[in-house]
Coordinates of C-alpha atoms in Angstrom, one line a residue:
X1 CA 1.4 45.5 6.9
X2 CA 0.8 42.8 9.7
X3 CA 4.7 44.1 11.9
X4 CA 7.3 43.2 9.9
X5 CA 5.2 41.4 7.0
X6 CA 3.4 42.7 4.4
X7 CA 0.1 41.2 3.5
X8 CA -0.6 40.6 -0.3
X9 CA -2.5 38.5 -2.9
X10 CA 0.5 35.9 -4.0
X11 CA 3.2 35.2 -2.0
X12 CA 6.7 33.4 -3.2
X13 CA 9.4 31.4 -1.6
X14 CA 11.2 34.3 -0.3
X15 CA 8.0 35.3 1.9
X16 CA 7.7 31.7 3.1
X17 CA 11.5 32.3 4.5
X18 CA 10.9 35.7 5.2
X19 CA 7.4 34.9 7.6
X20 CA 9.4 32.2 9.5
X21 CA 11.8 34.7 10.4
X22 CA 9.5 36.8 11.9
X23 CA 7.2 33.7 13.9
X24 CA 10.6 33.2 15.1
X25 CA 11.6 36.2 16.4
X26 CA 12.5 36.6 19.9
X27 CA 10.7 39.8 20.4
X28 CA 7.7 39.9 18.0
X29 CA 7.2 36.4 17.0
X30 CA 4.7 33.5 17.9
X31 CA 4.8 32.2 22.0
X32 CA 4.9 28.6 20.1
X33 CA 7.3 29.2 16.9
X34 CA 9.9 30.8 18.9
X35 CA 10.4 28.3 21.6
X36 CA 10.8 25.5 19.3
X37 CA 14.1 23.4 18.4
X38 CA 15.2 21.0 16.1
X39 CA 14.4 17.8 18.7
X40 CA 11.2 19.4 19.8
X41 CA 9.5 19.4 16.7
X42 CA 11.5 16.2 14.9
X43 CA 8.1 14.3 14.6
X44 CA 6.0 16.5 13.1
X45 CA 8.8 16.5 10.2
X46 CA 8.2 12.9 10.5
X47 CA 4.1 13.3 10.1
X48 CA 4.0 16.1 7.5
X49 CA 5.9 13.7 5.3
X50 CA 4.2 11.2 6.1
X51 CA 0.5 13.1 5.5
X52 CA 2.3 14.2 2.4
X53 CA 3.0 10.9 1.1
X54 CA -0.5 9.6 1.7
X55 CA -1.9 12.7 -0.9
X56 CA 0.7 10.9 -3.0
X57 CA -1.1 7.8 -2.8
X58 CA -4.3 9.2 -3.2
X59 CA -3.4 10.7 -6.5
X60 CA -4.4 14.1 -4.7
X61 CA -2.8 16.9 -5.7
X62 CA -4.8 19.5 -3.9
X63 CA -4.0 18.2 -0.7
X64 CA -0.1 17.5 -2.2
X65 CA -0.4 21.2 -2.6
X66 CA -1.2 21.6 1.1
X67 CA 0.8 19.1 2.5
X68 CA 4.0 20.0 0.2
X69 CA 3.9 23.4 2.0
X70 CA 3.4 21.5 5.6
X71 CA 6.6 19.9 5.1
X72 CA 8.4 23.1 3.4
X73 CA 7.4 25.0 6.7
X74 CA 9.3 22.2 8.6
X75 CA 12.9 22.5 6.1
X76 CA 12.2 26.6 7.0
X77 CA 12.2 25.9 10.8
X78 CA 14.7 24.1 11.4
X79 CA 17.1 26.2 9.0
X80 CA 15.6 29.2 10.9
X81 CA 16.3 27.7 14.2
X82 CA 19.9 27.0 13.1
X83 CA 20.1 30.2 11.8
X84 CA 20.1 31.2 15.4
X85 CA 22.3 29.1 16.5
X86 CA 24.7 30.9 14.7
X87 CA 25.2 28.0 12.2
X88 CA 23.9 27.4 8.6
X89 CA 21.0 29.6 7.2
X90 CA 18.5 28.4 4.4
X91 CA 20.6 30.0 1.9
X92 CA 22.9 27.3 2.8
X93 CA 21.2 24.8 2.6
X94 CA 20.0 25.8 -1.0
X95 CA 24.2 26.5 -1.9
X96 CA 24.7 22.9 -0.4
X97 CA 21.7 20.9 -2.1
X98 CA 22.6 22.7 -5.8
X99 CA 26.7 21.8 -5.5
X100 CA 25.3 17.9 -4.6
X101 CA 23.2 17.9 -7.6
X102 CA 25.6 19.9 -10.2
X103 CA 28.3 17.2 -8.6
X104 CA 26.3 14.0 -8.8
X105 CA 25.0 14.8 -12.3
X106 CA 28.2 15.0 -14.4
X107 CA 26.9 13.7 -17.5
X108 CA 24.7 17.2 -17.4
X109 CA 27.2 19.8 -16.2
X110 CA 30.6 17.8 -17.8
X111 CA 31.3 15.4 -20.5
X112 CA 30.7 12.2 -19.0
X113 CA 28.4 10.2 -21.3
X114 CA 25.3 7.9 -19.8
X115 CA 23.7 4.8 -21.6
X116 CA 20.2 4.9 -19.4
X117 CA 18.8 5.8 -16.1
X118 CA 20.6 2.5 -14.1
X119 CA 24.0 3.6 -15.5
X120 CA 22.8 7.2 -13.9
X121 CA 21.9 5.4 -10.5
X122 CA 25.2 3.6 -10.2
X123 CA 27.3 6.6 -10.6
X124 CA 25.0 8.5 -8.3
X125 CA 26.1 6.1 -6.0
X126 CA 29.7 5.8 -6.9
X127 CA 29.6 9.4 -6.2
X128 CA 28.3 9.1 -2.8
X129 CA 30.2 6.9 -1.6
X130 CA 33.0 8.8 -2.7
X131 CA 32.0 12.4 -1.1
X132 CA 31.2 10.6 2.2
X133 CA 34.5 8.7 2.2
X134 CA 32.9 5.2 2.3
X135 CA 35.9 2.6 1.1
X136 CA 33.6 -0.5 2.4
X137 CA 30.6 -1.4 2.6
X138 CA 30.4 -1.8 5.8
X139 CA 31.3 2.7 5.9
X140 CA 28.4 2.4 3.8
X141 CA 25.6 0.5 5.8
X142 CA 26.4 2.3 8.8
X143 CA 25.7 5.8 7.0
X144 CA 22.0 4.6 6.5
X145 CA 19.8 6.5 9.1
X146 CA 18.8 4.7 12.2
X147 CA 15.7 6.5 12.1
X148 CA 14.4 4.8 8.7
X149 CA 10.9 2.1 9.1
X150 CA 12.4 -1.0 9.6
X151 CA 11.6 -2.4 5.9
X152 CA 12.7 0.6 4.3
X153 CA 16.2 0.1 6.5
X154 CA 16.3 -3.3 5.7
X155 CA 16.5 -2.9 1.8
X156 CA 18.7 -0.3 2.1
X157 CA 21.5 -2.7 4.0
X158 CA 21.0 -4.9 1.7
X159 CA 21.4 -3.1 -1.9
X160 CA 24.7 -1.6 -0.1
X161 CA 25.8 -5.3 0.9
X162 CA 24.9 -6.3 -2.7
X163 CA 26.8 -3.2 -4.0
X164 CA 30.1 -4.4 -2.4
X165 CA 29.0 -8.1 -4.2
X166 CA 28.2 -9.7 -1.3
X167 CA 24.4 -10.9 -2.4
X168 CA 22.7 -13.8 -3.6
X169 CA 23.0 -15.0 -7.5
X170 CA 19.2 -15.5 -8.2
X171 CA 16.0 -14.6 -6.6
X172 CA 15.2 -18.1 -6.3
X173 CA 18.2 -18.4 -3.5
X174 CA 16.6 -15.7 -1.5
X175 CA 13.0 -17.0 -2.1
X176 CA 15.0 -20.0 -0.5
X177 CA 16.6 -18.3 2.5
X178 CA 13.1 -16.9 3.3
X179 CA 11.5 -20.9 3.5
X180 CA 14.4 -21.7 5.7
X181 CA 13.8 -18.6 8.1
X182 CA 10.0 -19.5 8.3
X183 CA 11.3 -23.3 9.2
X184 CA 13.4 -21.9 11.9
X185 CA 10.4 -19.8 13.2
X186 CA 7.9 -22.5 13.0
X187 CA 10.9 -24.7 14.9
X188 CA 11.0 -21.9 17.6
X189 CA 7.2 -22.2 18.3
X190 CA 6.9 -25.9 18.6
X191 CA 9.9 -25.7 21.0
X192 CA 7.9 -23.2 23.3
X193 CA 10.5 -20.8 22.6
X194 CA 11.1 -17.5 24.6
X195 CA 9.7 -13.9 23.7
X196 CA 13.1 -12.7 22.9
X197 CA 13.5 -15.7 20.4
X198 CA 10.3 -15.7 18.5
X199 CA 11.3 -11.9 18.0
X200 CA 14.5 -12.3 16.7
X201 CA 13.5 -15.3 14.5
X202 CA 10.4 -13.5 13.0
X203 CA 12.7 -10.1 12.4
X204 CA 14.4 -13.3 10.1
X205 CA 11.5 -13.4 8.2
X206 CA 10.7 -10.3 7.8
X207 CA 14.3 -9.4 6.5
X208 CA 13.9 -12.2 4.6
X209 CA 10.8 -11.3 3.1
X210 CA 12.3 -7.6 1.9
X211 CA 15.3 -9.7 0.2
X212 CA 12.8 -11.8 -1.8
X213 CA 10.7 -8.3 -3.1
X214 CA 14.1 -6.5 -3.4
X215 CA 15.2 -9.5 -6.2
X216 CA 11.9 -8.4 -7.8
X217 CA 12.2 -5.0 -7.8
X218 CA 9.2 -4.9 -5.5
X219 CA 9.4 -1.9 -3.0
X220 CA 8.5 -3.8 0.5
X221 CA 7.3 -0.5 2.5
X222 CA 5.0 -0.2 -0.1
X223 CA 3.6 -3.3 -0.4
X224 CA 3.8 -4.3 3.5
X225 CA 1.3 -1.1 3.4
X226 CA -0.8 -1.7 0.4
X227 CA -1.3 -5.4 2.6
X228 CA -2.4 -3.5 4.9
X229 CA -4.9 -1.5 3.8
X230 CA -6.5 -4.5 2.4
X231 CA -6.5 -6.0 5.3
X232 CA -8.4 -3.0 6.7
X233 CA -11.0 -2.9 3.6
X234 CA -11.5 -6.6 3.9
X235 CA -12.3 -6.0 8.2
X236 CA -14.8 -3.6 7.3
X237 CA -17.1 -5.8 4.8
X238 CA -16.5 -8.7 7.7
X239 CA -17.8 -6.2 10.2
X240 CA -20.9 -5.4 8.1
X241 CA -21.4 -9.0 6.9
X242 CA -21.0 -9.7 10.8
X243 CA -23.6 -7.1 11.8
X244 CA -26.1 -8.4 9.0
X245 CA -26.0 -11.4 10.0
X246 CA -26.4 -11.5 13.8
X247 CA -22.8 -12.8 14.3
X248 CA -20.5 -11.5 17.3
X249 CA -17.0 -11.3 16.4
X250 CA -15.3 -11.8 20.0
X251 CA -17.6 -15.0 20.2
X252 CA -18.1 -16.1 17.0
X253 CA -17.1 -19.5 16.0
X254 CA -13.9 -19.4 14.2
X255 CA -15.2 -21.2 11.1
X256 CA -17.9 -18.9 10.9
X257 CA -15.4 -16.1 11.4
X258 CA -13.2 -17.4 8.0
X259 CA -16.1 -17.8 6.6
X260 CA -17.0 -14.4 6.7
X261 CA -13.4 -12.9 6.0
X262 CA -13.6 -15.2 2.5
X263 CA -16.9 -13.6 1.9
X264 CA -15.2 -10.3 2.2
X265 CA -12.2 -11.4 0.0
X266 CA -14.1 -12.5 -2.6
X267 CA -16.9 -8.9 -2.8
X268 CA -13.6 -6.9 -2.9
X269 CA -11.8 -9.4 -5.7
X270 CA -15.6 -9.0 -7.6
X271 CA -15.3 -5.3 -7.8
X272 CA -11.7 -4.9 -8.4
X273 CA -12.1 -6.9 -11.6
X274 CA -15.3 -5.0 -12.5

């Protein structure tokens, strides 16, 4: 026994809720766990789901394991610290998530009858709507978290807009939309326009850019960061290329430097089709 908690060989749930307790405790637990609140450690909810969605990515489930329990120890602090508040407990939190899930899944737990999974997702969201109270979609755009990534927020206001039928008939009017926002940008720059209204026309495109992948069922977080890691694998073989061949990148003459970043393109393109 280590105070309150006894030390074994496996270890369930219940010793996962029982250990935060006790780091919690005013008396015998940790100078760091016990002083924390829910604002204090908001971001490192943020990170450990973030850190456990790049395992995902990785096809890593040894570090899912590890990172899985990261965020777990988050959902226990913060039910601990309300706990103390004198409000819900994690026993709650388990009551409320099972009655959402029984409630939201009535073609399991009643007789309501399914055709496929999108017939599932639309009365999940009829649901939702309902239990929230949302009678517009405007109720319903303004329930989506402020605190989402801005692509991720961005598709979400616009499958509830499209919900409500306000949306575009065909992909090919949204692919249009986007040509007219990069128009209005590349107007903007000619003009010498302001800061404030090259950022508001390029948030245009971007928005613009999510509605195109969202007609295409293409998730736009995902790919945004999929771009980016090639841009990042495609820098490095430009920095060795670079390095090989005598060539200084803050000097380098910019045709040399497109040069390089085609040679790049092209040794990654090579191997990904080997």
């Amino acid at each position: 026994m280590t105070g309150d908690f006894e030390l074994k060989d496996k270890y369930n749930l219940s010793d996962a809720v029982d250990l935060v307790k006790l780091l919690r405790d005013p008396v015998k637990g940790c100078d760091w766990d016990k002083v924390q609140t829910h604002r204090s450690i908001r971001n490192n909810f943020i990170e450990e789901v973030y850190e456990a969605c790049d395992c995902i990515d990785r096809d890593d489930s040894e570090c899912l394991l590890e990172e899985l329990g990261d965020v777990l120890l988050q959902v226990l602090l913060h039910a601990e610290i309300e706990r103390q508040l004198g409000g819900f407990d994690i026993d709650e939190v388990s009551d409320y998530l099972i009655k959402k899930l029984i409630a939201r899944h009535p073609h399991i737990f009643s007789d309501d009858v399914v055709e496929n999974k999108e017939e599932v997702l639309v009365n999940w969201e009829k649901l939702k709507r309902r239990e929230k109270g949302q009678k517009s979609g405007t109720d319903s755009i303004m329930d989506v978290p402020k605190a989402y990534p801005a692509l991720i927020k961005s598709e979400k206001y616009q499958k509830r807009a499209a919900y409500v039928g306000f949306d575009y008939p065909g992909a090919e009017w949204a692919f249009s939309d986007l040509v007219s926002e990069v128009s209005e940008l590349e107007e903007r720059i000619e003009t010498g326009a302001e800061k404030d209204g090259l950022e508001e026309e390029i948030g245009d495109v971007i928005f613009s850019a999510v509605n195109v992948a969202r007609f295409y069922d293409i998730d736009a977080e995902h790919a945004a960061q999929k771009s980016a890691e090639r841009f990042a694998e495609r820098f490095r073989l430009v920095e060795k290329f670079a390095a090989e061949e005598g060539v200084e990148l803050k000097t380098g003459d910019i045709n040399r430097l497109n040069e390089l970043w085609s040679k790049a393109k092209n040794a990654l393109d090579c191997r990904n089709i080997k």
